[in-house]
Amino acid sequence: MTRCPPLIFTLWTVFLSGFTQAHPQVVHVKPVENPTYAEEYQCVTESNPEHTKYSWSRQGQDALPEGVKAELDRLHFLKLTSDLNGLYICTAENERGTASGSLY
């Protein structure tokens, strides 16, 4: 059996790891089936390494309105009223970068 010299093995490992680690390129916001609250949405991404931080915001506001709660990758609507209408943005971040998805 022929063994690869250590340098070639190391370069090959680095080459392969470059393909398996990616920043979050696409972020989807999907409704959660059987929500705990009035409505619930999940920020869904595919990346490696997995995301370490999710954040939610509402366009044009500094903070989420009363009646909306963010928890990790989930956005909970505690009630459904017209004052909560708007564009909500999920930003997913890992050590390789950030990406956003939205819900209206």
Short mmCIF file of N, CA and C in Angstrom, two decimals:
data_model
loop_
_atom_site.label_atom_id
_atom_site.label_comp_id
_atom_site.label_asym_id
_atom_site.label_seq_id
_atom_site.Cartn_x
_atom_site.Cartn_y
_atom_site.Cartn_z
N MET A 1 0.84 -1.17 0.00
CA MET A 1 0.00 0.00 0.00
C MET A 1 0.89 1.24 0.00
N THR A 2 0.58 2.17 -0.89
CA THR A 2 1.35 3.40 -1.01
C THR A 2 0.73 4.46 -0.13
N ARG A 3 1.54 5.16 0.64
CA ARG A 3 1.06 6.22 1.52
C ARG A 3 1.36 7.57 0.90
N CYS A 4 0.46 8.51 1.06
CA CYS A 4 0.68 9.87 0.60
C CYS A 4 1.68 10.55 1.51
N PRO A 5 2.58 11.30 0.94
CA PRO A 5 3.46 12.09 1.79
C PRO A 5 2.63 13.06 2.62
N PRO A 6 3.04 13.39 3.85
CA PRO A 6 2.24 14.25 4.73
C PRO A 6 1.85 15.58 4.10
N LEU A 7 2.72 16.21 3.34
CA LEU A 7 2.42 17.51 2.75
C LEU A 7 1.27 17.39 1.76
N ILE A 8 1.27 16.36 0.92
CA ILE A 8 0.19 16.18 -0.06
C ILE A 8 -1.13 15.92 0.66
N PHE A 9 -1.10 15.08 1.70
CA PHE A 9 -2.31 14.80 2.46
C PHE A 9 -2.86 16.09 3.09
N THR A 10 -2.00 16.92 3.65
CA THR A 10 -2.43 18.17 4.27
C THR A 10 -3.05 19.10 3.23
N LEU A 11 -2.43 19.25 2.08
CA LEU A 11 -2.97 20.11 1.03
C LEU A 11 -4.33 19.59 0.56
N TRP A 12 -4.47 18.29 0.39
CA TRP A 12 -5.72 17.70 -0.04
C TRP A 12 -6.82 17.95 1.00
N THR A 13 -6.50 17.84 2.28
CA THR A 13 -7.46 18.08 3.34
C THR A 13 -7.92 19.54 3.31
N VAL A 14 -7.01 20.47 3.17
CA VAL A 14 -7.35 21.88 3.09
C VAL A 14 -8.21 22.14 1.86
N PHE A 15 -7.87 21.54 0.74
CA PHE A 15 -8.64 21.69 -0.50
C PHE A 15 -10.08 21.21 -0.30
N LEU A 16 -10.25 20.05 0.32
CA LEU A 16 -11.59 19.51 0.54
C LEU A 16 -12.36 20.36 1.55
N SER A 17 -11.70 20.84 2.59
CA SER A 17 -12.42 21.61 3.59
C SER A 17 -12.93 22.92 3.02
N GLY A 18 -12.29 23.45 1.99
CA GLY A 18 -12.77 24.65 1.35
C GLY A 18 -14.12 24.45 0.69
N PHE A 19 -14.43 23.23 0.28
CA PHE A 19 -15.71 22.95 -0.36
C PHE A 19 -16.80 22.65 0.67
N THR A 20 -16.42 22.21 1.86
CA THR A 20 -17.44 21.84 2.83
C THR A 20 -17.83 22.99 3.73
N GLN A 21 -17.05 24.06 3.78
CA GLN A 21 -17.40 25.20 4.61
C GLN A 21 -17.89 26.32 3.72
N ALA A 22 -19.07 26.81 4.01
CA ALA A 22 -19.64 27.87 3.18
C ALA A 22 -20.41 28.84 4.04
N HIS A 23 -20.40 30.09 3.64
CA HIS A 23 -21.24 31.05 4.35
C HIS A 23 -22.68 30.84 3.92
N PRO A 24 -23.63 31.31 4.74
CA PRO A 24 -25.04 31.11 4.39
C PRO A 24 -25.41 31.92 3.16
N GLN A 25 -25.62 31.26 2.05
CA GLN A 25 -25.92 31.96 0.80
C GLN A 25 -27.40 32.18 0.61
N VAL A 26 -28.22 31.26 1.07
CA VAL A 26 -29.66 31.38 0.90
C VAL A 26 -30.32 31.18 2.26
N VAL A 27 -31.22 32.08 2.58
CA VAL A 27 -31.98 31.99 3.83
C VAL A 27 -33.46 31.97 3.46
N HIS A 28 -34.17 30.98 3.95
CA HIS A 28 -35.61 30.87 3.72
C HIS A 28 -36.32 31.07 5.05
N VAL A 29 -37.45 31.74 5.01
CA VAL A 29 -38.30 31.86 6.19
C VAL A 29 -39.55 31.05 5.91
N LYS A 30 -39.77 30.01 6.71
CA LYS A 30 -40.88 29.09 6.48
C LYS A 30 -41.81 29.05 7.68
N PRO A 31 -43.11 28.86 7.43
CA PRO A 31 -44.03 28.71 8.56
C PRO A 31 -43.78 27.40 9.29
N VAL A 32 -43.95 27.42 10.59
CA VAL A 32 -43.78 26.23 11.42
C VAL A 32 -45.12 25.52 11.50
N GLU A 33 -45.11 24.21 11.27
CA GLU A 33 -46.34 23.42 11.42
C GLU A 33 -46.63 23.24 12.90
N ASN A 34 -47.88 23.30 13.28
CA ASN A 34 -48.31 23.17 14.67
C ASN A 34 -47.58 24.16 15.58
N PRO A 35 -47.75 25.46 15.32
CA PRO A 35 -47.02 26.46 16.11
C PRO A 35 -47.49 26.50 17.56
N THR A 36 -46.60 26.92 18.43
CA THR A 36 -46.90 27.09 19.84
C THR A 36 -47.69 28.37 20.07
N TYR A 37 -47.46 29.36 19.20
CA TYR A 37 -48.10 30.67 19.32
C TYR A 37 -49.10 30.84 18.17
N ALA A 38 -49.70 32.04 18.05
CA ALA A 38 -50.68 32.30 17.00
C ALA A 38 -50.11 31.96 15.62
N GLU A 39 -48.89 32.44 15.35
CA GLU A 39 -48.15 32.06 14.15
C GLU A 39 -46.68 32.00 14.52
N GLU A 40 -45.96 31.14 13.80
CA GLU A 40 -44.55 30.95 14.10
C GLU A 40 -43.80 30.66 12.79
N TYR A 41 -42.63 31.28 12.65
CA TYR A 41 -41.83 31.11 11.44
C TYR A 41 -40.41 30.73 11.83
N GLN A 42 -39.77 29.98 10.93
CA GLN A 42 -38.40 29.52 11.18
C GLN A 42 -37.48 29.99 10.07
N CYS A 43 -36.32 30.44 10.46
CA CYS A 43 -35.27 30.84 9.53
C CYS A 43 -34.47 29.57 9.19
N VAL A 44 -34.46 29.18 7.91
CA VAL A 44 -33.84 27.92 7.50
C VAL A 44 -32.69 28.22 6.54
N THR A 45 -31.54 27.63 6.81
CA THR A 45 -30.36 27.80 5.96
C THR A 45 -29.65 26.47 5.80
N GLU A 46 -28.78 26.41 4.82
CA GLU A 46 -27.91 25.25 4.66
C GLU A 46 -26.49 25.77 4.55
N SER A 47 -25.68 25.46 5.54
CA SER A 47 -24.29 25.86 5.49
C SER A 47 -23.48 24.99 6.43
N ASN A 48 -22.19 25.02 6.25
CA ASN A 48 -21.27 24.30 7.11
C ASN A 48 -20.07 25.19 7.32
N PRO A 49 -19.78 25.63 8.51
CA PRO A 49 -20.39 25.21 9.77
C PRO A 49 -21.77 25.83 9.95
N GLU A 50 -22.54 25.19 10.83
CA GLU A 50 -23.89 25.68 11.06
C GLU A 50 -23.84 27.08 11.66
N HIS A 51 -24.94 27.75 11.59
CA HIS A 51 -25.01 29.13 12.09
C HIS A 51 -24.89 29.17 13.59
N THR A 52 -24.21 30.16 14.05
CA THR A 52 -24.08 30.34 15.48
C THR A 52 -24.96 31.47 15.97
N LYS A 53 -25.48 32.29 15.07
CA LYS A 53 -26.29 33.43 15.49
C LYS A 53 -27.39 33.72 14.47
N TYR A 54 -28.60 33.87 14.98
CA TYR A 54 -29.74 34.33 14.18
C TYR A 54 -30.25 35.61 14.81
N SER A 55 -30.66 36.55 13.99
CA SER A 55 -31.28 37.76 14.52
C SER A 55 -32.47 38.13 13.64
N TRP A 56 -33.47 38.71 14.27
CA TRP A 56 -34.70 39.11 13.59
C TRP A 56 -34.90 40.61 13.75
N SER A 57 -35.41 41.24 12.72
CA SER A 57 -35.73 42.66 12.78
C SER A 57 -36.97 42.93 11.94
N ARG A 58 -37.54 44.10 12.15
CA ARG A 58 -38.67 44.55 11.33
C ARG A 58 -38.20 45.79 10.59
N GLN A 59 -38.41 45.80 9.29
CA GLN A 59 -37.94 46.91 8.47
C GLN A 59 -38.50 48.23 8.98
N GLY A 60 -37.60 49.20 9.14
CA GLY A 60 -38.01 50.53 9.55
C GLY A 60 -38.18 50.72 11.05
N GLN A 61 -37.86 49.69 11.84
CA GLN A 61 -37.98 49.80 13.29
C GLN A 61 -36.71 49.31 13.97
N ASP A 62 -36.41 49.92 15.11
CA ASP A 62 -35.21 49.52 15.86
C ASP A 62 -35.41 48.21 16.62
N ALA A 63 -36.64 47.94 17.02
CA ALA A 63 -36.92 46.74 17.80
C ALA A 63 -38.18 46.07 17.26
N LEU A 64 -38.33 44.79 17.58
CA LEU A 64 -39.56 44.09 17.20
C LEU A 64 -40.72 44.68 17.99
N PRO A 65 -41.90 44.76 17.37
CA PRO A 65 -43.05 45.33 18.09
C PRO A 65 -43.55 44.40 19.19
N GLU A 66 -44.30 44.99 20.10
CA GLU A 66 -44.94 44.20 21.15
C GLU A 66 -45.89 43.21 20.48
N GLY A 67 -45.84 41.98 20.91
CA GLY A 67 -46.66 40.93 20.29
C GLY A 67 -45.87 40.05 19.35
N VAL A 68 -44.58 40.37 19.16
CA VAL A 68 -43.69 39.55 18.32
C VAL A 68 -42.46 39.24 19.15
N LYS A 69 -42.08 37.96 19.16
CA LYS A 69 -40.95 37.51 19.98
C LYS A 69 -39.99 36.70 19.12
N ALA A 70 -38.71 37.03 19.18
CA ALA A 70 -37.68 36.27 18.46
C ALA A 70 -36.97 35.35 19.44
N GLU A 71 -36.76 34.12 19.01
CA GLU A 71 -36.08 33.13 19.84
C GLU A 71 -35.23 32.25 18.93
N LEU A 72 -33.91 32.52 18.91
CA LEU A 72 -32.96 31.82 18.05
C LEU A 72 -33.40 31.94 16.59
N ASP A 73 -33.69 30.80 15.94
CA ASP A 73 -34.08 30.83 14.52
C ASP A 73 -35.59 30.97 14.33
N ARG A 74 -36.34 31.20 15.39
CA ARG A 74 -37.80 31.27 15.32
C ARG A 74 -38.32 32.68 15.58
N LEU A 75 -39.40 33.04 14.88
CA LEU A 75 -40.10 34.29 15.10
C LEU A 75 -41.53 33.93 15.48
N HIS A 76 -41.95 34.37 16.66
CA HIS A 76 -43.26 34.04 17.20
C HIS A 76 -44.17 35.27 17.16
N PHE A 77 -45.35 35.10 16.60
CA PHE A 77 -46.38 36.13 16.68
C PHE A 77 -47.34 35.70 17.79
N LEU A 78 -47.33 36.44 18.88
CA LEU A 78 -48.14 36.09 20.04
C LEU A 78 -49.61 36.39 19.81
N LYS A 79 -49.87 37.33 18.89
CA LYS A 79 -51.24 37.69 18.52
C LYS A 79 -51.21 38.08 17.05
N LEU A 80 -52.36 38.08 16.42
CA LEU A 80 -52.45 38.46 15.01
C LEU A 80 -53.31 39.71 14.89
N THR A 81 -52.64 40.84 14.76
CA THR A 81 -53.33 42.11 14.60
C THR A 81 -52.70 42.88 13.45
N SER A 82 -53.45 43.79 12.86
CA SER A 82 -52.98 44.51 11.68
C SER A 82 -51.75 45.38 11.96
N ASP A 83 -51.56 45.81 13.20
CA ASP A 83 -50.39 46.64 13.51
C ASP A 83 -49.08 45.85 13.43
N LEU A 84 -49.17 44.53 13.34
CA LEU A 84 -47.97 43.71 13.21
C LEU A 84 -47.59 43.44 11.75
N ASN A 85 -48.43 43.91 10.81
CA ASN A 85 -48.10 43.74 9.39
C ASN A 85 -46.80 44.46 9.08
N GLY A 86 -45.98 43.86 8.23
CA GLY A 86 -44.73 44.49 7.84
C GLY A 86 -43.73 43.47 7.34
N LEU A 87 -42.56 43.96 7.00
CA LEU A 87 -41.48 43.11 6.50
C LEU A 87 -40.57 42.74 7.66
N TYR A 88 -40.45 41.45 7.92
CA TYR A 88 -39.58 40.93 8.97
C TYR A 88 -38.38 40.25 8.31
N ILE A 89 -37.20 40.49 8.84
CA ILE A 89 -35.96 40.01 8.23
C ILE A 89 -35.22 39.12 9.21
N CYS A 90 -34.82 37.94 8.74
CA CYS A 90 -33.97 37.04 9.50
C CYS A 90 -32.56 37.14 8.93
N THR A 91 -31.59 37.40 9.80
CA THR A 91 -30.19 37.42 9.39
C THR A 91 -29.50 36.25 10.07
N ALA A 92 -28.90 35.39 9.25
CA ALA A 92 -28.17 34.23 9.75
C ALA A 92 -26.68 34.51 9.59
N GLU A 93 -25.93 34.20 10.63
CA GLU A 93 -24.50 34.51 10.62
C GLU A 93 -23.71 33.33 11.16
N ASN A 94 -22.63 32.99 10.46
CA ASN A 94 -21.66 32.05 11.00
C ASN A 94 -20.28 32.65 10.81
N GLU A 95 -19.26 31.91 11.12
CA GLU A 95 -17.89 32.45 11.04
C GLU A 95 -17.45 32.76 9.62
N ARG A 96 -18.20 32.31 8.63
CA ARG A 96 -17.84 32.53 7.23
C ARG A 96 -18.58 33.68 6.57
N GLY A 97 -19.65 34.20 7.22
CA GLY A 97 -20.38 35.30 6.61
C GLY A 97 -21.81 35.42 7.11
N THR A 98 -22.60 36.27 6.44
CA THR A 98 -24.00 36.49 6.80
C THR A 98 -24.88 36.47 5.56
N ALA A 99 -26.15 36.18 5.77
CA ALA A 99 -27.15 36.23 4.70
C ALA A 99 -28.49 36.50 5.34
N SER A 100 -29.44 37.00 4.56
CA SER A 100 -30.75 37.35 5.11
C SER A 100 -31.89 36.80 4.26
N GLY A 101 -33.00 36.57 4.91
CA GLY A 101 -34.23 36.19 4.26
C GLY A 101 -35.35 37.02 4.87
N SER A 102 -36.49 37.09 4.22
CA SER A 102 -37.54 37.95 4.74
C SER A 102 -38.92 37.31 4.67
N LEU A 103 -39.83 37.93 5.40
CA LEU A 103 -41.20 37.48 5.52
C LEU A 103 -42.08 38.72 5.51
N TYR A 104 -43.12 38.72 4.71
CA TYR A 104 -44.06 39.84 4.72
C TYR A 104 -45.45 39.29 4.97
#
